Each structure stands twice: as C-alpha cells, then as structure tokens.
Coordinates of C-alpha atoms in Angstrom, one line a residue:
Chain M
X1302 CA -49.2 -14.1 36.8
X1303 CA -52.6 -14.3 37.1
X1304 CA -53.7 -11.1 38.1
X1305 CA -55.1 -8.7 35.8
X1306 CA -52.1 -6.2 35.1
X1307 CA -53.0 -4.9 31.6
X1308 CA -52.5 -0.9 31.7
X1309 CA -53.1 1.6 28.9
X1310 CA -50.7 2.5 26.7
X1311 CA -49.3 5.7 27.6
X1312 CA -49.4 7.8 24.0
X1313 CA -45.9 8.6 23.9
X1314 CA -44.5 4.6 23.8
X1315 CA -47.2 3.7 20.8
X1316 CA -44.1 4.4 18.2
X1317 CA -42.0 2.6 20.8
X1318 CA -44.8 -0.6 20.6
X1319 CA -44.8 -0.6 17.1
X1320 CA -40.9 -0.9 16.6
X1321 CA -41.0 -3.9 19.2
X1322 CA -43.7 -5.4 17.7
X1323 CA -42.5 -5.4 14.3
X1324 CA -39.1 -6.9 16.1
X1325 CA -41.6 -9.6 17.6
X1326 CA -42.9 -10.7 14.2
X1327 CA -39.8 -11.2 12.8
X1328 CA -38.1 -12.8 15.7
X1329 CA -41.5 -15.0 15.7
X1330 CA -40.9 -15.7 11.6
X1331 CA -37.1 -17.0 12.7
X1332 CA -37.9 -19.1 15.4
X1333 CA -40.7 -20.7 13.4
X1334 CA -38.2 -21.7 10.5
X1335 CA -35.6 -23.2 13.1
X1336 CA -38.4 -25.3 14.5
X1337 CA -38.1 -26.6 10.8
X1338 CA -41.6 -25.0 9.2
X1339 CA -41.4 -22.2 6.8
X1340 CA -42.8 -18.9 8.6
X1341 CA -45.6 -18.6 6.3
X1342 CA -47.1 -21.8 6.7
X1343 CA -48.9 -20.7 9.6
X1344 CA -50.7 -17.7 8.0
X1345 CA -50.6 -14.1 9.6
X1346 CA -53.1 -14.5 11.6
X1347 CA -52.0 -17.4 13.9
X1348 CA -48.2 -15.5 13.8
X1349 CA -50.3 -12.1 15.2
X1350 CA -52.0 -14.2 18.2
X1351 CA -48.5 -15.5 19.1
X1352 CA -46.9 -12.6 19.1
X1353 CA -49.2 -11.5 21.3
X1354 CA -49.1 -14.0 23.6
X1355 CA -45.2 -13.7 23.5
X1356 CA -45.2 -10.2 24.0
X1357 CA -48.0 -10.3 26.9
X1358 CA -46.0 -13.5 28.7
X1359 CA -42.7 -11.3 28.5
X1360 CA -43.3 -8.4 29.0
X1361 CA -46.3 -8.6 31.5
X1362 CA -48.2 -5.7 30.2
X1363 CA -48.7 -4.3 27.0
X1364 CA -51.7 -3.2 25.8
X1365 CA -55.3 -2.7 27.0
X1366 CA -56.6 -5.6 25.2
X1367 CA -56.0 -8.1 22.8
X1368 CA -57.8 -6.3 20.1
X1369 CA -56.1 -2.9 20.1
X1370 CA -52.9 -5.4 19.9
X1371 CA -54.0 -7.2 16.6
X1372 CA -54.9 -3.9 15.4
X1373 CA -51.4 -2.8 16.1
X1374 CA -49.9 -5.7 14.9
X1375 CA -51.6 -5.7 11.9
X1376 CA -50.2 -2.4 10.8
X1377 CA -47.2 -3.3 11.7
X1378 CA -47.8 -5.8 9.4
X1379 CA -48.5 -3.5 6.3
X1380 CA -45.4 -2.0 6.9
X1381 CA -43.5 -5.3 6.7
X1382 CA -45.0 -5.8 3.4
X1383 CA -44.3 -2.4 2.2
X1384 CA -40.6 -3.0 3.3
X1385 CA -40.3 -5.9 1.2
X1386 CA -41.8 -4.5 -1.9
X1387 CA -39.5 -1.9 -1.5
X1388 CA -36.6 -4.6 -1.0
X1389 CA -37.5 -6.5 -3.9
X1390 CA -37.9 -3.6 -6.2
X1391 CA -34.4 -2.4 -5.2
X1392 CA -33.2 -6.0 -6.6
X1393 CA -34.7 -5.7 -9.3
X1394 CA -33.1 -2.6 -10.5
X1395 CA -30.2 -4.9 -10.7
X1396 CA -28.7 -4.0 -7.2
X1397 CA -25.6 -7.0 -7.4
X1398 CA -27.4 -9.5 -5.4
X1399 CA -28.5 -12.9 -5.6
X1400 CA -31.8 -12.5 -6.5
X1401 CA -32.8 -16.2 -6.5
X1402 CA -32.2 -15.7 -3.1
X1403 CA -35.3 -14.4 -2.3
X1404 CA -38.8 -15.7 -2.7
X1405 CA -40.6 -15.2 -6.2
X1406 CA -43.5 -16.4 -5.7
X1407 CA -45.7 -13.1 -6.0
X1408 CA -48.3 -12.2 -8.3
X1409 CA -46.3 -9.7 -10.9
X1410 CA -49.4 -6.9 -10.1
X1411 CA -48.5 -6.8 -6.9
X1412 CA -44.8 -6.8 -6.7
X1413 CA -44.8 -2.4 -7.8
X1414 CA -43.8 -1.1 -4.9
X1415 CA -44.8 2.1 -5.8
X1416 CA -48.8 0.8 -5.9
X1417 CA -48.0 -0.7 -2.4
X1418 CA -46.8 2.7 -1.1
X1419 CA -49.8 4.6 -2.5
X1420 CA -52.1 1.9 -0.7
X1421 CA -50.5 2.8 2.1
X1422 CA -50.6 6.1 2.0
X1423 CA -54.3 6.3 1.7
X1424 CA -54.9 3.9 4.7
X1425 CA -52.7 6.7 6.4
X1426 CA -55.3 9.2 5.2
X1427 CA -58.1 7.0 6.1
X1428 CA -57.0 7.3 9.3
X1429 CA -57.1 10.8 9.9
X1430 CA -60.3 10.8 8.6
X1431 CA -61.9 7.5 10.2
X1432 CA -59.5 5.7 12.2
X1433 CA -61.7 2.7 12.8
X1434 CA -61.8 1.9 9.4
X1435 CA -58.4 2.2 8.5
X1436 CA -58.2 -0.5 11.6
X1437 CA -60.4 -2.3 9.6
X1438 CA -58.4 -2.1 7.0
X1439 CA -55.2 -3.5 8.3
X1440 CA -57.2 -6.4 10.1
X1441 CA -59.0 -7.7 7.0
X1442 CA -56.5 -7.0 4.6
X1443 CA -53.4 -7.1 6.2
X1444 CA -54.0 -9.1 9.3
X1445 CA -55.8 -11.7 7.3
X1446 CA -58.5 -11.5 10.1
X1447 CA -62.2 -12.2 9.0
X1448 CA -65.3 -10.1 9.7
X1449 CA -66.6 -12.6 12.0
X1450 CA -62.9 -12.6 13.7
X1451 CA -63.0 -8.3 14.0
X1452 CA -66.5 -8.4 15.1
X1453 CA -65.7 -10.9 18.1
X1454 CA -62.7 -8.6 18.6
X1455 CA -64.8 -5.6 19.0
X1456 CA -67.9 -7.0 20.4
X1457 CA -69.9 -5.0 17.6
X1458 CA -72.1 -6.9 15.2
X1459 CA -70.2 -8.7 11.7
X1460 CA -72.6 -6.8 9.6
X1461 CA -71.3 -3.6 11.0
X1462 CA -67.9 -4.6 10.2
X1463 CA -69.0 -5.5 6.7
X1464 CA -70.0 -2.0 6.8
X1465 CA -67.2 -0.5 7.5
X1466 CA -65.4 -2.0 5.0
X1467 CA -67.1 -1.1 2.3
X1468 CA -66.9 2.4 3.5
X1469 CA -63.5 1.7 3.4
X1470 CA -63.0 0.5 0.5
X1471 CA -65.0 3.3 -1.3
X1472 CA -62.3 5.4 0.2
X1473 CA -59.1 4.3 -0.6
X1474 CA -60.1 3.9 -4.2
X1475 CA -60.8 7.3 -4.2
X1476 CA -57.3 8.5 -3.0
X1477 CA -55.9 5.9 -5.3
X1478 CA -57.9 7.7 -8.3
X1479 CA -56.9 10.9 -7.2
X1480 CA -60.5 12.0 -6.8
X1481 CA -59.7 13.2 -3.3
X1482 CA -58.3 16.1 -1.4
X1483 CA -57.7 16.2 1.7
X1484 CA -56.7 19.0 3.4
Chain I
X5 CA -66.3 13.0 -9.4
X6 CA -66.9 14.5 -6.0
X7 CA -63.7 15.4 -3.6
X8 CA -63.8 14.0 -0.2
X9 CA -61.9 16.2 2.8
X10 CA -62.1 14.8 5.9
X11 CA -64.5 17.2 6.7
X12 CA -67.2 16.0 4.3
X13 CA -66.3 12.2 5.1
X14 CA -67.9 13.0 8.5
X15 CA -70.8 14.1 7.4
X16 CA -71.2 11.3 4.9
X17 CA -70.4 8.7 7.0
X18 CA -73.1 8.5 8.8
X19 CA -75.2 8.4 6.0
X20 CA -73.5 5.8 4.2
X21 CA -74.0 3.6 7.1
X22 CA -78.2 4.1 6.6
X23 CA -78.2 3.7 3.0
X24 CA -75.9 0.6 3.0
X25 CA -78.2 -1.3 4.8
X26 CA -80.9 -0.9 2.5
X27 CA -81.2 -2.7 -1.1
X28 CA -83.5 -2.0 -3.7
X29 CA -86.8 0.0 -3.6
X30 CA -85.7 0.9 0.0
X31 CA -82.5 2.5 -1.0
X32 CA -84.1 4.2 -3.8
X33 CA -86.8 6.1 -1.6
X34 CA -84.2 6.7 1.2
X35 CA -82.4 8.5 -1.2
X36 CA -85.3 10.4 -2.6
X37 CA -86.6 11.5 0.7
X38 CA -82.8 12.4 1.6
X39 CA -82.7 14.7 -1.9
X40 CA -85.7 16.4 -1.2
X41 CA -83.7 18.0 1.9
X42 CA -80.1 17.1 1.1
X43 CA -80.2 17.3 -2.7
X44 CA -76.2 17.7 -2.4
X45 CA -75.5 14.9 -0.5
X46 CA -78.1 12.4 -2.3
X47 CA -76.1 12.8 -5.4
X48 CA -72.6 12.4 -3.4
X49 CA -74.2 8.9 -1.7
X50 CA -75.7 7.9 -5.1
X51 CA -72.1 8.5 -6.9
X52 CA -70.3 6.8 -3.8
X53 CA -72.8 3.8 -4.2
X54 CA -72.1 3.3 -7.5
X55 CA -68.3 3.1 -6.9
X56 CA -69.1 0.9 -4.9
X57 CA -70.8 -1.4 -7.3
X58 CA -68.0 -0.8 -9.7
X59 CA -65.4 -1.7 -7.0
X60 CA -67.1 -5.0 -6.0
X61 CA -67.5 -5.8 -10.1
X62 CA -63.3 -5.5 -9.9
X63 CA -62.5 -7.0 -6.9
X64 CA -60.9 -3.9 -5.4
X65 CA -59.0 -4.7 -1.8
X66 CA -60.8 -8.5 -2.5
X67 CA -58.3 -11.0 -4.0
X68 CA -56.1 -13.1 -2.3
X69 CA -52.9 -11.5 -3.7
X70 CA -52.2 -9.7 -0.7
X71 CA -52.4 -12.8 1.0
X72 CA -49.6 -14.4 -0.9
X73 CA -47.8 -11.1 -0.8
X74 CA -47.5 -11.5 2.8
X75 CA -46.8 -14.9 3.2
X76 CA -43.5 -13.9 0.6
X77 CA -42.5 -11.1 3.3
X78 CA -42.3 -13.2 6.0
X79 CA -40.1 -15.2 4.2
X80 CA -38.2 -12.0 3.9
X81 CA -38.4 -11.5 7.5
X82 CA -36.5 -15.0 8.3
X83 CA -33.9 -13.9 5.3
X84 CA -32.7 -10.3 6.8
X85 CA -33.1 -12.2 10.4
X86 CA -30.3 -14.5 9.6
X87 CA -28.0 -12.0 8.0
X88 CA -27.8 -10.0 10.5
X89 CA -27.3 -12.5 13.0
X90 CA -24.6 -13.7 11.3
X91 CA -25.8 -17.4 11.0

C-alpha cells in the first residue's frame, strides 16, 4: 500500500483513537516481553514509533501525520502512568495483593498519586488555554521525545520548542501552587 | 502572585515569547520600554521570569524521575496484559 491514504481524523473518533491507542501500547509492551526483552528496555519513545507503525500498517489510515500521532500517543501515555500510580497506591493501602508482584523501582517522590493527578490536571488546563504547549508537554515529558525530535516533528525551529516549554513549564507550576484561576 | 485565566495567558503569551529570547541588558530595556506603555503587564512578565529562574534552580518538570516512572508502568502494562489473558 503505497499510495498515500492518510485522511483526517474526523473529531468525533479522537476519544475512540485514544482508547485504541492506549490498547496498542500495551499490546506492544506484551509482545515485546514474549520476544524475551522487558517492555521498558526500549524506552517510550522507540515503543511510540512502533505503535505507530503498527497502527498505520493495520489499520491503513489513522491519522494525518506522524506527529499529531506521537502527540496522541504521548498523552495516552500520561495517562498510562497516571493509571499505575493510581494502581500502586491502591496496593499500598494494603489492598490483599502481592505486592512484590509489581515493580518497585520508583523514586518514592514520585510514586503519590495524588501529585501525578494534579500534574495532570494542569496539563488538562494548559490545554484549554495553549494546546500546543500542553503537546509539548506530553512529548518531552511524557513521550520522552527531545526538542530537536518535536522540532523535526513540527518543522518549526528547536529554539522555539525550547520556548514553548518554558512557557510551559511557568504554567503548570502555577496551577500546581494554586496561584491560578481559571475560569 | 498574579492569577492567570486563560484569558490573560493569551495576551501574555505572545510577550513571553519576545522577552525569552532576550538575556541581560536586552531583556531589561525590553521590559522598561514595555512598562512605560504596559506597566501591568511588565510586572506580570517580570514575576513570570522570575519563576522561571526559580523553576530552573529546582529542576521543576527536569529530572529523569518521570523517565523511570514510565519505564515501571510499562512493566505494569505487560502485568494487567497477562491477567487478563489468562496466561
């Protein structure tokens, strides 16, 4: 299929997108592990770029580019995480699980869910406000993409990117402090 | 501490993305020549600028935790994946 099928996503499947992507990822994370490699190895960003390539060599067409894909993708990424500090903090209320079960290899800071879910929330409010930077957002941060990586993505210049993030930054941490109000 | 509203974002944005480009001297008379007209908005940029600074000093949204974070959900990911398929 060589031709060039891509079509825009009609508004009313984006929800739809986001559930299969998320599927995608963790169908991706299984397959990788029965190959014998431990899903993380490869990093988030390689495991985007083959979902991607999964999800465009299955289903034909997805989305107009590979950009507003990652950027996607990368959300759906955020929400992964937020779902598994949500997970692990239900264990650790002492839910009757194994908890040696799951991975413990996280930084104590960042296992509160309840900090994740704040961070969250801003980058939702970021992006009613600015919704290229909350793309920014989940690329650098949660994608693991670099500003060299989101600048080729979006043809604009790394510096601007840089930019951007700052900006961003400057916002969140001012939802996080409670400084803000948005309407 | 100034409130930002979506609203006010919009109009700072803009301005954020001048200023940030300039360092030193530069920055300072941008701001002066913006305060002479915009006195409200100099002092929003100057306050935002130096969150900035203070952000950058604490590594805010800049360590590698998230990373790791991540890398432990996927792990998570392969964990629910099994159980539900029963393998």
């Amino acid at each position: 299929m060589s031709q060039n099928l891509e079509v825009a996503v009609p508004q009313q499947s984006h929800q739809q997108l986001f559930v299969a992507l998320y599927d995608e990822l963790r169908r991706l994370a299984q397959r990788k592990l029965r190959q014998g490699g431990a899903a993380h190895a490869m990093g988030a960003t390689t495991l985007l770029h083959e979902v991607y390539l999964t999800v465009h060599a299955r289903d034909g067409v997805v989305f107009p580019d590979h950009a507003r894909f990652l950027a996607y993708a990368s959300r759906a990424m955020r929400g992964l995480i937020i779902d598994y500090a949500r997970s692990r903090q239900a264990l650790k209320r002492g839910a009757g699980f194994e908890i040696t079960s799951l991975p413990t290899e996280i930084p104590e800071q960042m296992v509160d869910s309840s900090d994740l879910q704040r961070l969250n929330d801003a980058v939702e409010r970021l992006a009613l406000a600015d919704a290229r930077l909350a793309e920014v957002v989940d690329l650098k941060y949660f994608g693991g993409f670099s500003f060299a990586e989101i600048a080729a993505m979006w043809d604009m210049s790394e510096r601007t990117v840089q930019r951007d993030w700052e900006k961003a930054r400057i916002f969140l941490h001012k939802c996080l402090a409670g400084n803000e109000l948005s309407s | 501490m100034t409130r930002i509203d979506p609203g006010r974002w919009q109009e700072l944005s803009p301005l954020l993305d001048e200023v940030l480009e300039l360092a030193g001297e530069e920055r300072r008379a941008w701001l002066e020549a913006l305060r002479a007209t915009r006195p409200e908005a100099a002092a929003e940029l100057e306050a935002l600028l130096l969150e900035l600074q203070s952000l950058d000093a604490a590594g805010f949204l800049q360590s590698d935790d998230l990373q790791r974070y991540l890398r432990v959900a996927l792990d998570l990911l392969v964990t629910r994946g099994r159980d539900e398929s029963g393998t």
